[in-house]
Short mmCIF file of C-alpha atoms and ligand atoms in Angstrom, two decimals:
data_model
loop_
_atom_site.label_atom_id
_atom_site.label_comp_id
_atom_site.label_asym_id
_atom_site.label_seq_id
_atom_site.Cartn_x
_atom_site.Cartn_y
_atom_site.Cartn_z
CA UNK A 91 5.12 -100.57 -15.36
CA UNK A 92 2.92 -98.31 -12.94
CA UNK A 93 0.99 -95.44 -12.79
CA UNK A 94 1.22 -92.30 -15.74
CA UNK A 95 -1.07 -89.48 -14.67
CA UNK A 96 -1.51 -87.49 -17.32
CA UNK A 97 -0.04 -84.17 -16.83
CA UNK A 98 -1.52 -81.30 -18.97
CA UNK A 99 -3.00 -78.08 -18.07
CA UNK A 100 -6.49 -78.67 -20.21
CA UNK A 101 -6.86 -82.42 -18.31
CA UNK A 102 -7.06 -80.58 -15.07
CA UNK A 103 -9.07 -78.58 -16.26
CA UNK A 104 -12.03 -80.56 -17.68
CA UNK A 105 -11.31 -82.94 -13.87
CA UNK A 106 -11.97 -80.02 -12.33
CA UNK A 107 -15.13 -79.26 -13.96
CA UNK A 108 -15.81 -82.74 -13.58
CA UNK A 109 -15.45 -82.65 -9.75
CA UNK A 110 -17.82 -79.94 -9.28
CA UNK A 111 -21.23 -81.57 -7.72
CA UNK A 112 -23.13 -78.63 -9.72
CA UNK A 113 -21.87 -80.13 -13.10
CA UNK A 114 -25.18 -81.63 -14.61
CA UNK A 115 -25.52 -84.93 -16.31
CA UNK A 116 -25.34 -83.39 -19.97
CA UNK A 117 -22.16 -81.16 -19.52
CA UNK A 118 -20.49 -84.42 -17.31
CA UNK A 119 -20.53 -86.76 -20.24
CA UNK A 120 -19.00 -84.03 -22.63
CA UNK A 121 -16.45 -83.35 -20.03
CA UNK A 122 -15.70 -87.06 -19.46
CA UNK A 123 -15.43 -87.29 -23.52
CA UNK A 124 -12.93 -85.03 -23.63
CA UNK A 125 -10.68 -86.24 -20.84
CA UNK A 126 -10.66 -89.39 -22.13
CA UNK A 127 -9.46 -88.38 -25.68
CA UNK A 128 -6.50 -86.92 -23.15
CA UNK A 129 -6.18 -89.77 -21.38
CA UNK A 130 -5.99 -91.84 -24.50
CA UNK A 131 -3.62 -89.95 -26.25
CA UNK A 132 -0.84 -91.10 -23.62
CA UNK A 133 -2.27 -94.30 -23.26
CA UNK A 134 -1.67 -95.50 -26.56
CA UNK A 135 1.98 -93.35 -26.82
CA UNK A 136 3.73 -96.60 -26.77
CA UNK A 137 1.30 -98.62 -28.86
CA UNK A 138 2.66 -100.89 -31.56
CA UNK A 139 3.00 -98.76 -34.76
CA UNK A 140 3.65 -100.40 -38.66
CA UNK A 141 5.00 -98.80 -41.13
CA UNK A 142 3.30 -98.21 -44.31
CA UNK A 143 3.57 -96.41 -47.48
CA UNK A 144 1.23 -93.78 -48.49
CA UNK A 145 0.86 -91.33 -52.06
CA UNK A 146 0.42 -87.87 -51.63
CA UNK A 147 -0.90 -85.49 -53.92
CA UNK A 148 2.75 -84.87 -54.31
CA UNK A 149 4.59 -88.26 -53.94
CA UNK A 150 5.32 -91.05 -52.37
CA UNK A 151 6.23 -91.27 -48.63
CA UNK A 152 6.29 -93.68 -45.67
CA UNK A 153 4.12 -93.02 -42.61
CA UNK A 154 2.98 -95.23 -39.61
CA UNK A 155 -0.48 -95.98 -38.16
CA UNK A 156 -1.13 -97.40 -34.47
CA UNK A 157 -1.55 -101.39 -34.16
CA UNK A 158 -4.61 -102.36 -36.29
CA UNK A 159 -5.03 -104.95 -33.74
CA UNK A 160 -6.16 -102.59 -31.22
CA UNK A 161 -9.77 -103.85 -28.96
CA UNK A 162 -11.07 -101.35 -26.60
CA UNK A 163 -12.84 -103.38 -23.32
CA UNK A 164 -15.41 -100.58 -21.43
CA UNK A 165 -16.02 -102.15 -17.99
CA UNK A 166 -20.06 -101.47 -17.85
CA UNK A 167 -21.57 -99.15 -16.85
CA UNK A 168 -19.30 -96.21 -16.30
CA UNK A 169 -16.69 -97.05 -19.10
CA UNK A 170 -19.38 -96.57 -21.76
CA UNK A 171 -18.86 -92.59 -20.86
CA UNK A 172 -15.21 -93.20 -22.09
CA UNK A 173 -16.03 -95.26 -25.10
CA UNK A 174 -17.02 -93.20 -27.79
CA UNK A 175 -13.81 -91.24 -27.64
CA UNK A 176 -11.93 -94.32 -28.47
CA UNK A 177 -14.35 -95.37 -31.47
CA UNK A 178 -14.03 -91.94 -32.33
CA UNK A 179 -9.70 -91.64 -32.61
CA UNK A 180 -9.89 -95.44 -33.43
CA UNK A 181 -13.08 -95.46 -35.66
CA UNK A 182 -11.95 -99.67 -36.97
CA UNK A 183 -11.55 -100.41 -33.13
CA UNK A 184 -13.40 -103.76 -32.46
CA UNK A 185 -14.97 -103.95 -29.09
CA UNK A 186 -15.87 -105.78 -26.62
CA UNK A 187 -17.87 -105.67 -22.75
CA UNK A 188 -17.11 -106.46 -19.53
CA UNK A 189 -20.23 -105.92 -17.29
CA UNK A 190 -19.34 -105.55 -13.43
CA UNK A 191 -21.26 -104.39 -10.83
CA UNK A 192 -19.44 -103.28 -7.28
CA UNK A 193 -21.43 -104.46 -3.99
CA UNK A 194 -22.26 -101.78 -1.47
CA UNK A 195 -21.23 -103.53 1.38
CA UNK A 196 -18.65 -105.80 0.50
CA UNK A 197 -16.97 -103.43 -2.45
CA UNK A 198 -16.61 -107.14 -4.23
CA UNK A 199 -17.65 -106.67 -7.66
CA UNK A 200 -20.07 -109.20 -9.57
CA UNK A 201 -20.11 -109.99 -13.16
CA UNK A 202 -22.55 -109.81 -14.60
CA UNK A 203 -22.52 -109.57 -18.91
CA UNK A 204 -19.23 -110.59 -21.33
CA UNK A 205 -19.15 -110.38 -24.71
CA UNK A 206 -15.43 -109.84 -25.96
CA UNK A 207 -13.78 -110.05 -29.62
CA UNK A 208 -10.77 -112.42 -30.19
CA UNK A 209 -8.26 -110.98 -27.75
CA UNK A 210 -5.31 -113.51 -28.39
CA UNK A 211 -2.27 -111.57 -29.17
CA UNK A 212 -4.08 -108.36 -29.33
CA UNK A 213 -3.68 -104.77 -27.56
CA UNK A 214 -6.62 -104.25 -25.26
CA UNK A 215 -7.78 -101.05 -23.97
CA UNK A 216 -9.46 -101.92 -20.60
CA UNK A 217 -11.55 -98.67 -19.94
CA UNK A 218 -13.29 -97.64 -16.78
CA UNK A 219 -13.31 -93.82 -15.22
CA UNK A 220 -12.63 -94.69 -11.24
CA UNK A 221 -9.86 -97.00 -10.06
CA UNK A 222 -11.28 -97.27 -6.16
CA UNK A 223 -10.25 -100.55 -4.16
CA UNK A 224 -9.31 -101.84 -7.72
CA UNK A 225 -11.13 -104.52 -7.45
CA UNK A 226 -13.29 -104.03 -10.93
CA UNK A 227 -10.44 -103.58 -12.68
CA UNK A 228 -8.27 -105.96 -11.52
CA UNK A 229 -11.06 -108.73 -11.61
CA UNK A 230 -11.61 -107.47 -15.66
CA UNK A 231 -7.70 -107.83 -16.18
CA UNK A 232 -7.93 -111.56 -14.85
CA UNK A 233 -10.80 -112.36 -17.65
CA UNK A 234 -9.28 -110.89 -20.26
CA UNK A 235 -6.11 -112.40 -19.52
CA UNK A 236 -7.89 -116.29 -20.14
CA UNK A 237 -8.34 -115.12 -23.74
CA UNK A 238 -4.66 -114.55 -23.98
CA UNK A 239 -3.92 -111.16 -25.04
CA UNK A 240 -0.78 -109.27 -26.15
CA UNK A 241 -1.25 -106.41 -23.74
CA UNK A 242 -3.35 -104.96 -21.40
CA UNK A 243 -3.50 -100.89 -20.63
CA UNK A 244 -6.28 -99.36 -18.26
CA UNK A 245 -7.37 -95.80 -18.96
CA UNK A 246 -9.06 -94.38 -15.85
CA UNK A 247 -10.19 -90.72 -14.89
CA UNK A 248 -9.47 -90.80 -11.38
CA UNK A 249 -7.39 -93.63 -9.47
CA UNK A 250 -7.37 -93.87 -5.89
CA UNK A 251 -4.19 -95.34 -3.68
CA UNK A 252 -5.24 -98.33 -2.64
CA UNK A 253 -6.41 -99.48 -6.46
CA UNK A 254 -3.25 -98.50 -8.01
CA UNK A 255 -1.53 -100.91 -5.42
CA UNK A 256 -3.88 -103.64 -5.90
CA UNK A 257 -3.19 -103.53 -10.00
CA UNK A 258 0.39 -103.34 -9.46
CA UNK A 259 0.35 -106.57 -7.04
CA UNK A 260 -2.26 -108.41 -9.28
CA UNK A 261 -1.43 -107.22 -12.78
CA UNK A 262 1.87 -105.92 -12.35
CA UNK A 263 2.54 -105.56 -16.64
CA UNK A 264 -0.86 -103.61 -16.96
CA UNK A 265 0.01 -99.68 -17.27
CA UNK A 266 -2.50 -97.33 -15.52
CA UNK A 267 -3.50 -94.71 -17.30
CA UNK A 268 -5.34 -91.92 -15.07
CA UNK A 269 -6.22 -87.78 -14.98
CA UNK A 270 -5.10 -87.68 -11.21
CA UNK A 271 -4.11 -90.20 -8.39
CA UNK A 272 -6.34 -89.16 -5.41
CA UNK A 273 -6.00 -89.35 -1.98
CA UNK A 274 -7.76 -91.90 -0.54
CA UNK A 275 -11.11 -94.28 -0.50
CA UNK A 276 -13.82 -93.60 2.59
CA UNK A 277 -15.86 -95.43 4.37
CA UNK A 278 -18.04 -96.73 1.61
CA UNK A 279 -15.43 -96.87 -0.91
CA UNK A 280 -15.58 -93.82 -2.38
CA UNK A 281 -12.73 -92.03 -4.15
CA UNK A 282 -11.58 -88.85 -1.60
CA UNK A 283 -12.02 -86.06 -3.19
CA UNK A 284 -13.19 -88.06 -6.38
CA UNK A 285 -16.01 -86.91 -7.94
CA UNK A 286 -18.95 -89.00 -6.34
CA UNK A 287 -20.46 -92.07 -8.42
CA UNK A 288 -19.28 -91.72 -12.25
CA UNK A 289 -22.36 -94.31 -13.73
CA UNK A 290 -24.92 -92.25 -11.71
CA UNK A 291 -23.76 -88.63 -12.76
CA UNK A 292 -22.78 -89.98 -16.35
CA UNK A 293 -26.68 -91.28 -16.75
CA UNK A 294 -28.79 -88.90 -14.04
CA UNK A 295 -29.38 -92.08 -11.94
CA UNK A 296 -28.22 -90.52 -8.57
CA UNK A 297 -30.62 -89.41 -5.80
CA UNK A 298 -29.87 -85.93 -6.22
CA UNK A 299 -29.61 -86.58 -10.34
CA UNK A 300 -32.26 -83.34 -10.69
CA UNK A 301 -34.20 -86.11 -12.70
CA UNK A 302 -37.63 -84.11 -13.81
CA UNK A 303 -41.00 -86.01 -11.78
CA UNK A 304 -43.09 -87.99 -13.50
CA UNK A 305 -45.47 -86.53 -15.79
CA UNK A 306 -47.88 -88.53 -13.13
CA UNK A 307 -47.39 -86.43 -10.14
CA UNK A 308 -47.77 -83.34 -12.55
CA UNK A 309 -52.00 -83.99 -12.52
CA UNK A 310 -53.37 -82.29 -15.33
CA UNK A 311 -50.27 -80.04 -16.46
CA UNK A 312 -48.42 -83.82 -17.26
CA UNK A 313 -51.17 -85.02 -20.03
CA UNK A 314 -51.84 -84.22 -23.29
C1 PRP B 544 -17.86 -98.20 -10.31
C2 PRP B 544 -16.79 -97.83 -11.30
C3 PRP B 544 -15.88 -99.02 -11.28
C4 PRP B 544 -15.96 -99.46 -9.84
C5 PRP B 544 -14.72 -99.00 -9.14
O1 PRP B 544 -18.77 -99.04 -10.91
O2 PRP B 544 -17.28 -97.53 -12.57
O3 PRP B 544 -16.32 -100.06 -12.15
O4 PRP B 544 -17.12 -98.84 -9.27
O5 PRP B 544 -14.66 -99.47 -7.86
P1 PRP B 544 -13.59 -100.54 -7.42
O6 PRP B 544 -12.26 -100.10 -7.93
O7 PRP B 544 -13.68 -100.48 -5.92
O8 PRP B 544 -13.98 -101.88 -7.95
P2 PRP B 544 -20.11 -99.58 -10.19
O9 PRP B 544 -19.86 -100.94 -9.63
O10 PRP B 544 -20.62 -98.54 -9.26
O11 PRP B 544 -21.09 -99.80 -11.40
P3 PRP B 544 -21.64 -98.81 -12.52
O12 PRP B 544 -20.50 -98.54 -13.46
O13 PRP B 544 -22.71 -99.62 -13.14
O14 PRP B 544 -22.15 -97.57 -11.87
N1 URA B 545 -17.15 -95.84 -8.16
C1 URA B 545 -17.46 -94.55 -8.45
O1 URA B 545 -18.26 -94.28 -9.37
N2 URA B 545 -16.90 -93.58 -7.69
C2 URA B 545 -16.04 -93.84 -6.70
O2 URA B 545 -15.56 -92.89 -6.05
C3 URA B 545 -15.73 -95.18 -6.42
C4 URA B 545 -16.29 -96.16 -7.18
#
């Protein structure tokens, strides 16, 4: 159990794209869609599978689909930019929300929404882009572990050190799932070189977001 970085030409491409500070909140979240249908993919490689017999036009033949027990777990607000990629491979997914929210100054995170499906014996997809000090996801591993689940695997875009290291000491059976391991954290907690605060570029909440102004400070060009 560990770290898998997913190691394919087109993931480093759309990371790289996703990097770039000039990348604007529309093109982000199609970028971050598609790396996490990549990220996915290996995530769920060694997924349960059951066997089951299907007609063809032609005849009879024996295929197998992924776990039907399968509940993807976005860690709010960030992990919604991965979701729909799941729903989308997975489309009878059930899911369920972890809301967490990272203090400035202490990096603790507090929680502060839940609303999960039955989890006992299931496969949960734990889902949230940036793996920092770890302390989001590890803190989202220990509450769905109360509800008793099969497994646990954490897709993330970007992982940093220091969070890998904290999963492997706290949840040492949940697999990582990431588009690169990074270099470091800085000062604030901030993936190095990263690619700056997912939820805020994801939903043009960021100072520099390039938000248009209020139709108020427009004066007469803003009304009707
Ligand atoms: C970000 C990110 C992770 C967390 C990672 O969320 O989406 O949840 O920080 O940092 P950590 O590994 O040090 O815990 P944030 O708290 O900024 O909330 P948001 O998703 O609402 O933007
Ligand atoms: N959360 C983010 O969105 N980005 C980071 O680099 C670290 C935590």
């Amino acid at each position: 159990m560990g770290l898998t970085v997913v190691d394919h030409p087109l993931a480093r491409h759309l990371l790289t794209r996703l990097r770039d500070v000039t990348t604007p909140p529309p093109v982000f979240r199609t970028l971050a869609k598609r790396l996490t249908v990549l990220i996915v993919l290996e995530a769920v490689r060694e997924l349960p599978t059951v066997e089951v017999e299907v007609e063809t036009p032609l005849e009879r033949t024996s295929g197998r689909l992924i776990s039907p027990d399968l509940v993807a777990v976005p860690i709010l607000r960030a992990g919604l930019g991965m979701l729909e990629s799941v729903t989308e491979l997975f489309p009878e997914v059930s899911v369920g929300y972890v809301g967490l929210e990272r203090d400035d100054v202490t990096l603790l995170p507090t929680s502060y929404y839940e609303k999960l499906p039955p989890l006992q014996g299931r496969h949960v997809l734990l889902l949230d882009p940036m793996l920092a000090t770890g302390g989001s996801a590890a803190g989202a591993c220990a509450k769905l572990r109360e509800r008793e689940p099969a497994e646990i695997r954490f897709a993330c875009v970007v992982a940093a050190p220091q969070g890998v290291e904290k999963m492997a000491r706290e949840h040492p059976d949940v697999e990582v799932f990431a588009a690169a391991l990074d270099r470091d954290l800085n000062g604030k907690g901030y993936i190095l070189p990263g690619l700056g605060d997912f939820g805020d570029r994801l939903f043009g909440t960021g100072p520099d977001s390039g938000l248009p102004p209020p139709l108020a400070s427009l004066g007469d060009r803003g009304s009707a």
